[in-house]
MMTF fields as JSON, N, C-alpha, C and O atoms, coordinates in Angstrom:
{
  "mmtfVersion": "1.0.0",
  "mmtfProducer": "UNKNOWN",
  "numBonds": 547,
  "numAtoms": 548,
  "numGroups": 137,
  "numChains": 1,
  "numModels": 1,
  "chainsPerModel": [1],
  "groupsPerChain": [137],
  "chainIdList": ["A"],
  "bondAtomList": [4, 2, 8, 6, 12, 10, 16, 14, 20, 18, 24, 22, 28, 26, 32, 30, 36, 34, 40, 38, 44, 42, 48, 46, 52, 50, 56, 54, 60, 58, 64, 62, 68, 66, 72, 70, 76, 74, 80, 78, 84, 82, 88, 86, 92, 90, 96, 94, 100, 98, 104, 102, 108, 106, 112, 110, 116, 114, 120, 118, 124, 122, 128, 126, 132, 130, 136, 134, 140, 138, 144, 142, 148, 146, 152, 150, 156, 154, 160, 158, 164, 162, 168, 166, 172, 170, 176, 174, 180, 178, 184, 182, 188, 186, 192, 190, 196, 194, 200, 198, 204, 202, 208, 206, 212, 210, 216, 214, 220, 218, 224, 222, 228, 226, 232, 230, 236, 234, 240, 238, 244, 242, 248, 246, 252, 250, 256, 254, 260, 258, 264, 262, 268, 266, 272, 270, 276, 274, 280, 278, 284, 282, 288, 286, 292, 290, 296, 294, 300, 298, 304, 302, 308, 306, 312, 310, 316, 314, 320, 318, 324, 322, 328, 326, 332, 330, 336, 334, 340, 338, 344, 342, 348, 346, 352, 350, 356, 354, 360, 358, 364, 362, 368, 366, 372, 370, 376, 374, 380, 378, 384, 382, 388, 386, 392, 390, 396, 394, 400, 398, 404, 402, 408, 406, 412, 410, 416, 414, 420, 418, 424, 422, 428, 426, 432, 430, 436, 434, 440, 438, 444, 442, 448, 446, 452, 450, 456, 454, 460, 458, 464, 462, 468, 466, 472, 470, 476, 474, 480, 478, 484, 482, 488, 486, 492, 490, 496, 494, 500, 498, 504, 502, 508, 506, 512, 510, 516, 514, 520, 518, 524, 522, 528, 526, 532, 530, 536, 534, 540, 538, 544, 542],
  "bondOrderList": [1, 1, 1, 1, 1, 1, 1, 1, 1, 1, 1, 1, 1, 1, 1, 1, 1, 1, 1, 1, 1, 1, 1, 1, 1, 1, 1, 1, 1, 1, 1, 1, 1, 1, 1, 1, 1, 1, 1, 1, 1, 1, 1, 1, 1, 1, 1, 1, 1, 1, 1, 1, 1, 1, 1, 1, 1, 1, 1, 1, 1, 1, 1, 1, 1, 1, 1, 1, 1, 1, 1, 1, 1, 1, 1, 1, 1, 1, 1, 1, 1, 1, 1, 1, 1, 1, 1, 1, 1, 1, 1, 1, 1, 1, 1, 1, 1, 1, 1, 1, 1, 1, 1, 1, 1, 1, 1, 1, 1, 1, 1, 1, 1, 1, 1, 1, 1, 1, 1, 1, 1, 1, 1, 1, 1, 1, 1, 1, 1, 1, 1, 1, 1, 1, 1, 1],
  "groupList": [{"groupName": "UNK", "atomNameList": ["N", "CA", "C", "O"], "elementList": ["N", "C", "C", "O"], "formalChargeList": [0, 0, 0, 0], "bondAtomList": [1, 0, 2, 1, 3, 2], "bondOrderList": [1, 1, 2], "singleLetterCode": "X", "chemCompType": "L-PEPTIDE LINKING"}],
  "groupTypeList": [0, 0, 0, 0, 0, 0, 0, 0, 0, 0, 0, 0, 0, 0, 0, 0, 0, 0, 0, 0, 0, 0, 0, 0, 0, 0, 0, 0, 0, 0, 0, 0, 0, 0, 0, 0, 0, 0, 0, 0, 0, 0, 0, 0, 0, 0, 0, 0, 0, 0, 0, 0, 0, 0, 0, 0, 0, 0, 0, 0, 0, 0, 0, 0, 0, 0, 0, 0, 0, 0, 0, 0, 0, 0, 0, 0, 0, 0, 0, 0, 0, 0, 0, 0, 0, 0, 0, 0, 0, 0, 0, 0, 0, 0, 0, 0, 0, 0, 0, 0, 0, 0, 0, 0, 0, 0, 0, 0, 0, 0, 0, 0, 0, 0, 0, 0, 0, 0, 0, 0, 0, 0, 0, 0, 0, 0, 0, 0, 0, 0, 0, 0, 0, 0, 0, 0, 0],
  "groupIdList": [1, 2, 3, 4, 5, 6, 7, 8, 9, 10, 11, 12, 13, 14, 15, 16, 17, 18, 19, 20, 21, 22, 23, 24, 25, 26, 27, 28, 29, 30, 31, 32, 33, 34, 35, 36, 37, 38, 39, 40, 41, 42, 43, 44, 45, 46, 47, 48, 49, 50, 51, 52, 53, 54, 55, 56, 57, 58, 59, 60, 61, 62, 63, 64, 65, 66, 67, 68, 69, 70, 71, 72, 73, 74, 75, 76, 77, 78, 79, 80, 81, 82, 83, 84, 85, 86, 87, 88, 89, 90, 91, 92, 93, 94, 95, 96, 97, 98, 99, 100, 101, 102, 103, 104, 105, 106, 107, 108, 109, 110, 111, 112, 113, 114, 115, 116, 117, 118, 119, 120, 121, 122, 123, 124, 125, 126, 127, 128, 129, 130, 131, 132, 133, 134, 135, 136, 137],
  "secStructList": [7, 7, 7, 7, 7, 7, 7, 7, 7, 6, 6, 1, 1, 1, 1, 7, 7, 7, 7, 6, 6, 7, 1, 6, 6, 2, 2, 2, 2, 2, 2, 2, 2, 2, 2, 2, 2, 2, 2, 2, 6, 7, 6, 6, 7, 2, 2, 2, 2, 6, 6, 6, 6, 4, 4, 4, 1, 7, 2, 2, 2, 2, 2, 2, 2, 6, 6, 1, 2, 2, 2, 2, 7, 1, 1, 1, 7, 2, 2, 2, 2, 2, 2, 2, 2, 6, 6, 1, 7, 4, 4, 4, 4, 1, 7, 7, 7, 7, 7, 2, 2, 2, 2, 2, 2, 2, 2, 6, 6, 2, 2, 2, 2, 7, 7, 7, 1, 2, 2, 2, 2, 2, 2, 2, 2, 2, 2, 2, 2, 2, 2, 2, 6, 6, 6, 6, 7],
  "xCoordList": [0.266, 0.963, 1.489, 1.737, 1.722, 1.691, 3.505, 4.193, 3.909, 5.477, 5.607, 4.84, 6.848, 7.625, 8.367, 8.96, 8.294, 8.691, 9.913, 9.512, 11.183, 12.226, 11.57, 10.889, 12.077, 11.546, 12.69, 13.9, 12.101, 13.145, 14.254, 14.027, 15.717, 16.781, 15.969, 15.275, 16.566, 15.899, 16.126, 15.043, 16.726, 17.278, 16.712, 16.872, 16.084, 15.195, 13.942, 13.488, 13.469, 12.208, 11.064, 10.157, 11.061, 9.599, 9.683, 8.622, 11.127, 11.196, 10.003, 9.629, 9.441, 8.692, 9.541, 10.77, 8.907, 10.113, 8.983, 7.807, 9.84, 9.282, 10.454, 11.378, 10.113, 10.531, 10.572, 9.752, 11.122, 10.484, 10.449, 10.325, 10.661, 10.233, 8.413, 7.742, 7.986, 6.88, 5.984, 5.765, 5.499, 4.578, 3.776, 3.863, 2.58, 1.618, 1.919, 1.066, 2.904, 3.032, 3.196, 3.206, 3.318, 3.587, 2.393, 2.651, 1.372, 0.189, 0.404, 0.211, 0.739, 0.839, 2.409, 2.522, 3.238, 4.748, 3.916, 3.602, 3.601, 3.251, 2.201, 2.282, 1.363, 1.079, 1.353, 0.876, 2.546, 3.279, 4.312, 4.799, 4.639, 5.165, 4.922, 5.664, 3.132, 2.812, 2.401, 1.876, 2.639, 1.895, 3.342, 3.099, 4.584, 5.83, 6.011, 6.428, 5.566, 5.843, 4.687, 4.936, 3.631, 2.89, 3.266, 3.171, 3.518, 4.363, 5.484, 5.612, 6.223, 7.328, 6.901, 7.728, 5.86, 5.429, 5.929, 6.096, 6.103, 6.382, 5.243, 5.438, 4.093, 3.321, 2.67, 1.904, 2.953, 2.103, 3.472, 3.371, 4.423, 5.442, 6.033, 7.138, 5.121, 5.14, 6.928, 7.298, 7.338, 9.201, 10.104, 10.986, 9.459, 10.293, 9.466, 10.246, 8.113, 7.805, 8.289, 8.358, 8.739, 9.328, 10.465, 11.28, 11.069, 12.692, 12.662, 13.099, 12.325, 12.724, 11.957, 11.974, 11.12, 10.334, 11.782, 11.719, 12.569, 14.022, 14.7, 15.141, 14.702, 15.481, 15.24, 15.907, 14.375, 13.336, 12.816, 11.851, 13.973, 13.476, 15.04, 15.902, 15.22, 16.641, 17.086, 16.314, 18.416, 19.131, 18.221, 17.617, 18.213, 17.879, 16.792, 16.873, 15.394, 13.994, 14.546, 14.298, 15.167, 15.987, 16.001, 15.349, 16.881, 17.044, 15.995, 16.093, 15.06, 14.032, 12.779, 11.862, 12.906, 11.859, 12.583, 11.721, 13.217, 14.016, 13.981, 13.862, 14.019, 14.031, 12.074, 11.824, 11.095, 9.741, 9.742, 10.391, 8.732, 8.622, 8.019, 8.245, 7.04, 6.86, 7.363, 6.974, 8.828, 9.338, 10.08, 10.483, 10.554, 11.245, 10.787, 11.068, 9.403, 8.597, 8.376, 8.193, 8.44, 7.814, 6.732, 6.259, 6.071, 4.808, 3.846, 2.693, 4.199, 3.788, 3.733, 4.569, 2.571, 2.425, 3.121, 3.814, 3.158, 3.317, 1.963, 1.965, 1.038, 0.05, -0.124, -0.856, 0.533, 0.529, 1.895, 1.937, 3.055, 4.37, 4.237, 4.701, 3.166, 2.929, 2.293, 2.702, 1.055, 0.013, 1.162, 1.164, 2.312, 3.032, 3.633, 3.562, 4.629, 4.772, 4.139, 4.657, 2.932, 2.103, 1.514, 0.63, 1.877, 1.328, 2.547, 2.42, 3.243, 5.033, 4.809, 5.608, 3.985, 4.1, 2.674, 1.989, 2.292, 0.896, 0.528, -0.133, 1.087, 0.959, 0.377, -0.539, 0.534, 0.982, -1.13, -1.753, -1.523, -2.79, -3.731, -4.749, -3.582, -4.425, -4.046, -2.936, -4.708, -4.102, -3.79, -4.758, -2.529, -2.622, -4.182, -5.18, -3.944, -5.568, -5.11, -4.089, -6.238, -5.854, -6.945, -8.096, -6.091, -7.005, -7.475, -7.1, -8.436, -9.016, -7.22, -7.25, -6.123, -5.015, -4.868, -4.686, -4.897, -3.854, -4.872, -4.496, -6.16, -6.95, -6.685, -6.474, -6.704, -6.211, -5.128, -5.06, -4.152, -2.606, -2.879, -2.112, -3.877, -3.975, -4.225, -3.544, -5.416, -6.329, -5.213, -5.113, -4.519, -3.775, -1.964, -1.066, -2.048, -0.531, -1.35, -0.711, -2.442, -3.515, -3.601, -2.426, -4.171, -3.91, -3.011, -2.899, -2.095, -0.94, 0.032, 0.922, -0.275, 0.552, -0.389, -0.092, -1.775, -2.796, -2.961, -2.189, -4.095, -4.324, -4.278, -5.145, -3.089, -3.307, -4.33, -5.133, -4.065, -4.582, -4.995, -4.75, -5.618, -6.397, -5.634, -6.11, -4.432, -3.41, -3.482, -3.772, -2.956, -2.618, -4.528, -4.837, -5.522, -6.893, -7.263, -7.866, -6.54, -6.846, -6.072, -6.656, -5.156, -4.218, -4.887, -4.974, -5.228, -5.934, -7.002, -7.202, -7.925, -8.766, -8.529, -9.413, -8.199, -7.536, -6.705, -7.176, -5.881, -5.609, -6.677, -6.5, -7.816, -8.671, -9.526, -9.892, -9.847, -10.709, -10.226, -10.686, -9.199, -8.87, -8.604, -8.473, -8.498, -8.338, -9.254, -9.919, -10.064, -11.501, -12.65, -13.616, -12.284, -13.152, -12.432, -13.012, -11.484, -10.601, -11.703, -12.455, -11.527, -12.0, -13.706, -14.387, -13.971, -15.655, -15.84, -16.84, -14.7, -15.161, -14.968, -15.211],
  "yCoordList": [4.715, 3.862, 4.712, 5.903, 3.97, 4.854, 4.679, 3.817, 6.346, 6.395, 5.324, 5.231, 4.461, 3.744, 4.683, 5.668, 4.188, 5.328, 4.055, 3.434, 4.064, 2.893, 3.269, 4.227, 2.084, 2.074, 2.813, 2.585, 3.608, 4.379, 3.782, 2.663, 4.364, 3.559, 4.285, 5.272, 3.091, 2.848, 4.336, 4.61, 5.326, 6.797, 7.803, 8.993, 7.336, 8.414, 8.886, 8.124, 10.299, 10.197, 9.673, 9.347, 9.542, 8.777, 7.579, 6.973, 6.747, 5.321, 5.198, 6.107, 4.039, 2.987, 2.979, 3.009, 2.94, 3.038, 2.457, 2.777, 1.494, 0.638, 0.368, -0.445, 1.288, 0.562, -0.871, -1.086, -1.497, -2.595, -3.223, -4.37, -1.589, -1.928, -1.365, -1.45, -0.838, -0.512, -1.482, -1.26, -2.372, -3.452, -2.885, -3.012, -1.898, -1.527, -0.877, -0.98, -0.245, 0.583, -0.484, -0.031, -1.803, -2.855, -2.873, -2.927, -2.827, -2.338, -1.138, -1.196, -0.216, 1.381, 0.606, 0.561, 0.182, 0.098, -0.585, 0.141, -1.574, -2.316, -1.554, -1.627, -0.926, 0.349, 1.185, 1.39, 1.545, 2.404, 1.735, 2.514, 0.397, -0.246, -0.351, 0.011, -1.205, -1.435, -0.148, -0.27, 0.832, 2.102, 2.56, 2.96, 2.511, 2.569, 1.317, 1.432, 0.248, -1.309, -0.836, -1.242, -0.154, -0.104, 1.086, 1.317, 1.653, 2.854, 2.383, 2.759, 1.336, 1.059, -0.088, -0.348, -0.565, -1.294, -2.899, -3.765, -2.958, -4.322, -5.511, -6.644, -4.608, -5.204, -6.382, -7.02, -6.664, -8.106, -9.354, -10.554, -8.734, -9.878, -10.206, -9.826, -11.163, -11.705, -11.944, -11.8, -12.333, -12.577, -11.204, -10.939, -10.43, -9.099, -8.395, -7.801, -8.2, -7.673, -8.048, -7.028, -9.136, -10.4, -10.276, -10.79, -9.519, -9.462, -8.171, -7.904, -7.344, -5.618, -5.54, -4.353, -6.126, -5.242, -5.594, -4.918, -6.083, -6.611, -4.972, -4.543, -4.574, -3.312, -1.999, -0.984, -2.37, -1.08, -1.443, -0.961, -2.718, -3.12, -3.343, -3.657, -3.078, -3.388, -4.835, -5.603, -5.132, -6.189, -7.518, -8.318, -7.623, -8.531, -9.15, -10.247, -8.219, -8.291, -9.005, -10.1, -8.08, -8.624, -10.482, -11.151, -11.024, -12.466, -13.192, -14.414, -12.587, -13.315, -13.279, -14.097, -12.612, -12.408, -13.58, -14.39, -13.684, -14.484, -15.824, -16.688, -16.221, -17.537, -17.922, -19.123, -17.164, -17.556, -18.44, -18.05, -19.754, -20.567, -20.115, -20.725, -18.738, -17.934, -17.416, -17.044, -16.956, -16.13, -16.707, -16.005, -17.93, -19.019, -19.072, -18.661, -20.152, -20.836, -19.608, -18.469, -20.176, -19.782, -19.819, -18.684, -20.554, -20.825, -19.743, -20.089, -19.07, -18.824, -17.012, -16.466, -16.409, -14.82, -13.659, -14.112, -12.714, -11.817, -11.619, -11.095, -11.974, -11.976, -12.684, -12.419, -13.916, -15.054, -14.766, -15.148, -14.143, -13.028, -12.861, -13.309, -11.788, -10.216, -11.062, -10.939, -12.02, -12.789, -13.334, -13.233, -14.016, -14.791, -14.022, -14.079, -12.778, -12.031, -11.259, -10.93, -11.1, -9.899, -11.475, -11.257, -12.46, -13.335, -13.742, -14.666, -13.189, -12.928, -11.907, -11.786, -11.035, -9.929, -9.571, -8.694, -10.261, -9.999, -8.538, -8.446, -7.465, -5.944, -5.675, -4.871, -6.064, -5.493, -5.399, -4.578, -6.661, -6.936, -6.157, -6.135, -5.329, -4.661, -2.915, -2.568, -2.064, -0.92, -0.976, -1.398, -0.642, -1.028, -0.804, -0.182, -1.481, -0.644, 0.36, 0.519, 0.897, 2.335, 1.811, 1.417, 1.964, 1.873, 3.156, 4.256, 2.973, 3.783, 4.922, 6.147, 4.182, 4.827, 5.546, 6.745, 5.089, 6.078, 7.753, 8.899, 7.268, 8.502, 9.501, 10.672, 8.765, 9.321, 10.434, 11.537, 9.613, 10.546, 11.654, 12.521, 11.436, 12.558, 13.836, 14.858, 13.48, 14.58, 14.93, 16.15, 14.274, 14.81, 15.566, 16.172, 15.284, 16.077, 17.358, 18.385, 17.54, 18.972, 19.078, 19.219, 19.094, 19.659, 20.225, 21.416, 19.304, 20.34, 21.294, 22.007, 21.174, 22.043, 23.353, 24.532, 22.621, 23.895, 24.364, 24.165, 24.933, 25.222, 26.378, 27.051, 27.104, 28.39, 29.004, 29.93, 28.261, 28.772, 27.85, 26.663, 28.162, 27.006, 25.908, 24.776, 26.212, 25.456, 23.67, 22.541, 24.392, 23.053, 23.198, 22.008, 23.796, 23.221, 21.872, 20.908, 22.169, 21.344, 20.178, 19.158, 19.967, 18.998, 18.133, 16.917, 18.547, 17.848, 17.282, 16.134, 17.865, 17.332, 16.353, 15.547, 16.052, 15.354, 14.004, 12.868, 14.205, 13.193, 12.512, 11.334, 13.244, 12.811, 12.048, 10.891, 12.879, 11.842, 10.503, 9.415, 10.756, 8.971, 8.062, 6.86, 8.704, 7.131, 7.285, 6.33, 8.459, 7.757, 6.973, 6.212, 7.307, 6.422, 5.39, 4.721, 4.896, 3.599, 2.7, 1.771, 3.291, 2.778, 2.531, 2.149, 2.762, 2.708, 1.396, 0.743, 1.341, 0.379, -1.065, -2.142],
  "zCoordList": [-37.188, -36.237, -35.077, -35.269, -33.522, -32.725, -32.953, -33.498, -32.021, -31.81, -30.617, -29.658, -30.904, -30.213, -29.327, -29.765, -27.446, -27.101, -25.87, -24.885, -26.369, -25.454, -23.993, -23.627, -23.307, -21.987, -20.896, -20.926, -20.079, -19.375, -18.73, -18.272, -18.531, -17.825, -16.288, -16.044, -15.488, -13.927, -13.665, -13.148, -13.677, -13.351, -13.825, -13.553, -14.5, -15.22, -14.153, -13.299, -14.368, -13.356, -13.734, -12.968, -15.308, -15.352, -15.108, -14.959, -14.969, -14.562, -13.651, -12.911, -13.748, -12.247, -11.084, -11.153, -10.06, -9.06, -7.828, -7.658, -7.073, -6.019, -4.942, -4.975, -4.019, -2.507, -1.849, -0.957, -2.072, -1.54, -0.025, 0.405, 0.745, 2.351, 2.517, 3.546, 1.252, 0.694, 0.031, -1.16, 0.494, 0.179, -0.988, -2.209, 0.217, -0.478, -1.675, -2.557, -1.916, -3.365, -4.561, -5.706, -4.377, -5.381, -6.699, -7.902, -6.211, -7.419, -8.272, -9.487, -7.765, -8.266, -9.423, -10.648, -8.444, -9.581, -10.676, -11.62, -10.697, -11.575, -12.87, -14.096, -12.095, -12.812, -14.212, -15.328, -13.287, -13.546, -14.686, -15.505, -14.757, -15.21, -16.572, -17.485, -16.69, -17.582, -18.486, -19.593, -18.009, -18.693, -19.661, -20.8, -19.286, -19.503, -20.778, -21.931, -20.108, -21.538, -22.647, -23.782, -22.534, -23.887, -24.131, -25.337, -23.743, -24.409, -25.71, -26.876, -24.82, -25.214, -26.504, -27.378, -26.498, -27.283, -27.08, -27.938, -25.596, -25.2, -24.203, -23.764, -24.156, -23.404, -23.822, -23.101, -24.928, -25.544, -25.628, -25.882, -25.387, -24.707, -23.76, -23.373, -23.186, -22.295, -20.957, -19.791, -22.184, -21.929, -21.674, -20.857, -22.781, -22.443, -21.394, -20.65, -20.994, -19.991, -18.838, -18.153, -18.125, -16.967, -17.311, -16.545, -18.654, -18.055, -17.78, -16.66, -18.367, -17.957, -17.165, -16.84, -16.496, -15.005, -14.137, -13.11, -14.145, -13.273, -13.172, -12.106, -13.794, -14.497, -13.236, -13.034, -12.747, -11.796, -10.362, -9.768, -9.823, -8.541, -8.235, -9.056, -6.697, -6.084, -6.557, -7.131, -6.258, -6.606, -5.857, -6.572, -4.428, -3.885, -4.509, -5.063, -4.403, -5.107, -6.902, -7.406, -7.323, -8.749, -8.778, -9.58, -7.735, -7.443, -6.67, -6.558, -6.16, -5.862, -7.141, -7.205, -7.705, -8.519, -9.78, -10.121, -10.114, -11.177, -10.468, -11.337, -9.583, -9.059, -9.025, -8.93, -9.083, -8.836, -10.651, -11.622, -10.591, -11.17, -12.499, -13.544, -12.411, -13.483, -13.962, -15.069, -13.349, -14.68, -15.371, -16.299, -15.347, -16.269, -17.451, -18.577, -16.515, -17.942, -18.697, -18.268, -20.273, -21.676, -21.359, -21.312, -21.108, -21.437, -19.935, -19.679, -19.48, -18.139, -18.676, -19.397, -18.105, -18.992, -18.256, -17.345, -18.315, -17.225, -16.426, -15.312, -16.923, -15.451, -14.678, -13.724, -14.832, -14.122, -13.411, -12.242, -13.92, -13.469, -12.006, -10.958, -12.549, -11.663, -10.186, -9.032, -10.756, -9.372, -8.537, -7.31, -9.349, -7.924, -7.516, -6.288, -8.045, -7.37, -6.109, -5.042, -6.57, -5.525, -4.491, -3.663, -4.581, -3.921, -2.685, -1.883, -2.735, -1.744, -1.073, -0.145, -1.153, -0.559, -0.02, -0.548, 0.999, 1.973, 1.217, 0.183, 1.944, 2.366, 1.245, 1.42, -0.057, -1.335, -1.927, -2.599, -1.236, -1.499, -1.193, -1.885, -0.057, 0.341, 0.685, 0.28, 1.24, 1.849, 3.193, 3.825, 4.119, 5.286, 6.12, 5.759, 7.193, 7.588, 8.744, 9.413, 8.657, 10.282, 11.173, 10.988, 12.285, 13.599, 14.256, 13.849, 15.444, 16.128, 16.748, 16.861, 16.985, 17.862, 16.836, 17.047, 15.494, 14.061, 14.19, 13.941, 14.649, 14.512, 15.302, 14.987, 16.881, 18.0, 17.973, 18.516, 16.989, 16.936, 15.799, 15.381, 15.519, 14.237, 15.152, 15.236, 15.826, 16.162, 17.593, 17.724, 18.482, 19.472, 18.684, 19.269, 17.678, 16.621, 16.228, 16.456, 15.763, 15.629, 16.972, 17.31, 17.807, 19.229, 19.411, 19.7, 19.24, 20.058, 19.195, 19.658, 18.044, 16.951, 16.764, 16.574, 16.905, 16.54, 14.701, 13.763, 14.755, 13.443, 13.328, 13.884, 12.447, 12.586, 11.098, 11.206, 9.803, 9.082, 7.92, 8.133, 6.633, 6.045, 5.498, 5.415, 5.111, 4.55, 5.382, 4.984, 6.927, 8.01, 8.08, 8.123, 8.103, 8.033, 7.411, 7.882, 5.813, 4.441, 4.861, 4.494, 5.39, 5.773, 6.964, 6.794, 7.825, 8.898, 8.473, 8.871, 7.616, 7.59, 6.364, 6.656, 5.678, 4.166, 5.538, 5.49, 6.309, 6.892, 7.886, 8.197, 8.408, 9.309, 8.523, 8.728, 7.498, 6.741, 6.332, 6.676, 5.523, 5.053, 5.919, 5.685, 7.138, 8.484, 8.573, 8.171, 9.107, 9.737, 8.148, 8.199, 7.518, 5.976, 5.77, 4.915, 6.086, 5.862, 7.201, 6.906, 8.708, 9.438, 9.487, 10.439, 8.606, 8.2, 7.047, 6.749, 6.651, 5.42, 6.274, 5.729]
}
């Protein structure tokens, strides 16, 4: 049988942890969440997963999330939870996208800082790439 491992208090660093001026990170918490509830050996209940995900989001988010029509009902799962949730939050659905300007500012912030050595190399190019491959898809 596996060890039962309690679910972290919000302060802890392995807690889940979600910004919520951070849209996009809403998949990753949730993540992060559920990896924490089967740990904890709570992921097959439904009720206790929808009350302790409360535990790891600011107060406000706390009272909006408790007022959505899923987390009441019994009869309603945490995946049906999680969908209306992530269904409040546009951003959360997708990755922002980058435009042609986000590229622009990449390559004119390397300009003018300059590259002196491989470190800021690895960095420029690790940021050039994922806008310009975001902007390809």
């Amino acid at each position: 049988m596996a060890t039962i491992t309690p679910l972290p208090s919000r302060n802890k660093l392995k807690a889940p942890k979600w910004d919520s001026q951070n849209e996009e990170q809403l998949p990753t918490f949730f993540e992060e969440y559920e990896t924490v509830a089967v740990d904890a050996g709570i992921v097959d209940d439904d009720e206790q997963m929808k009350k302790e995900v409360l535990c790891y989001v600011d107060t406000l988010t706390m009272r909006f999330w408790h007022t959505l029509d899923t987390f009441a009902g019994n009869d309603k799962t945490w995946d049906e939870f999680k969908s209306e949730i992530l269904s409040n939050y546009p951003g959360a659905e997708k990755l922002p996208e980058a435009t042609t300007e986000d590229l622009k500012k990449i390559v004119r912030k390397y300009a003018k800082e300059g590259i002196s050595n491989m470190q800021l190399l690895a960095q420029y190019h690790r940021e050039f790439t994922t806008t310009a491959k975001s902007l390809a898809d």
